[in-house]
XYZ file of C-alpha atoms in Angstrom:
83
model
C 93.873 89.921 124.242
C 93.088 86.553 122.718
C 93.379 85.818 119.018
C 91.194 82.949 117.930
C 91.389 81.110 114.634
C 88.829 82.234 112.096
C 85.910 79.854 111.851
C 83.161 79.618 109.296
C 79.850 81.087 110.398
C 77.893 78.779 108.099
C 75.371 76.723 109.998
C 75.162 72.974 109.869
C 71.848 71.609 108.625
C 71.571 69.338 111.692
C 71.971 72.076 114.263
C 72.734 75.747 114.708
C 75.291 74.966 117.406
C 78.917 74.790 116.368
C 80.473 71.364 115.958
C 83.141 72.182 118.572
C 80.520 72.972 121.198
C 78.538 69.856 120.395
C 81.596 67.770 121.235
C 80.784 68.837 124.790
C 77.004 69.117 124.798
C 73.848 68.446 122.902
C 71.701 70.745 120.777
C 69.155 72.775 122.720
C 65.472 72.136 122.223
C 62.618 73.276 124.409
C 61.313 69.701 124.488
C 64.645 68.375 125.803
C 64.897 71.150 128.395
C 61.351 70.467 129.619
C 62.087 66.731 129.769
C 65.172 67.278 131.927
C 63.477 69.826 134.168
C 60.487 67.500 134.579
C 62.911 64.879 135.896
C 64.486 67.538 138.139
C 67.854 67.049 136.443
C 70.476 69.814 136.547
C 70.911 71.580 133.202
C 73.288 74.202 131.855
C 71.996 76.002 128.763
C 74.753 77.795 126.895
C 73.019 80.440 124.762
C 75.803 81.214 122.342
C 76.533 82.407 118.830
C 79.245 81.336 116.403
C 80.063 85.000 115.692
C 80.298 86.010 119.390
C 83.919 86.399 120.494
C 82.962 86.243 124.179
C 81.061 82.997 123.603
C 84.014 81.457 121.777
C 86.437 82.460 124.529
C 84.102 81.068 127.225
C 83.942 77.756 125.364
C 87.698 77.504 124.879
C 88.850 78.720 128.275
C 86.179 77.265 130.544
C 83.219 75.273 129.230
C 85.310 73.077 126.933
C 87.934 72.184 129.551
C 88.208 68.527 130.479
C 87.863 69.375 134.176
C 84.598 71.266 133.608
C 83.207 68.509 131.407
C 84.192 65.947 134.052
C 82.378 67.999 136.709
C 79.268 68.025 134.495
C 79.463 64.230 134.099
C 80.202 63.619 137.795
C 77.199 65.719 138.819
C 74.862 64.476 136.069
C 74.565 67.979 134.539
C 73.234 68.041 130.982
C 74.957 70.678 128.866
C 72.637 72.064 126.182
C 73.971 74.377 123.471
C 71.557 76.941 122.032
C 72.852 78.971 119.093
């Protein structure tokens, strides 16, 4: 069982995505997704929620790891965060 530090669930006025996740990706928008898909670029959309324990664990144990982020960069994968 993982115990994660308590985080505020207040949303930033710039984006619904948490600041931690945006260190690794960019805010989701349908326009941005369509732009990337139109260019046939690989995209990972992380549909998450600040209150979701599973989402937070996924970010901390996998998606936020340096090795995963390096793989995204090396393979030109755009990481979009939808909250």
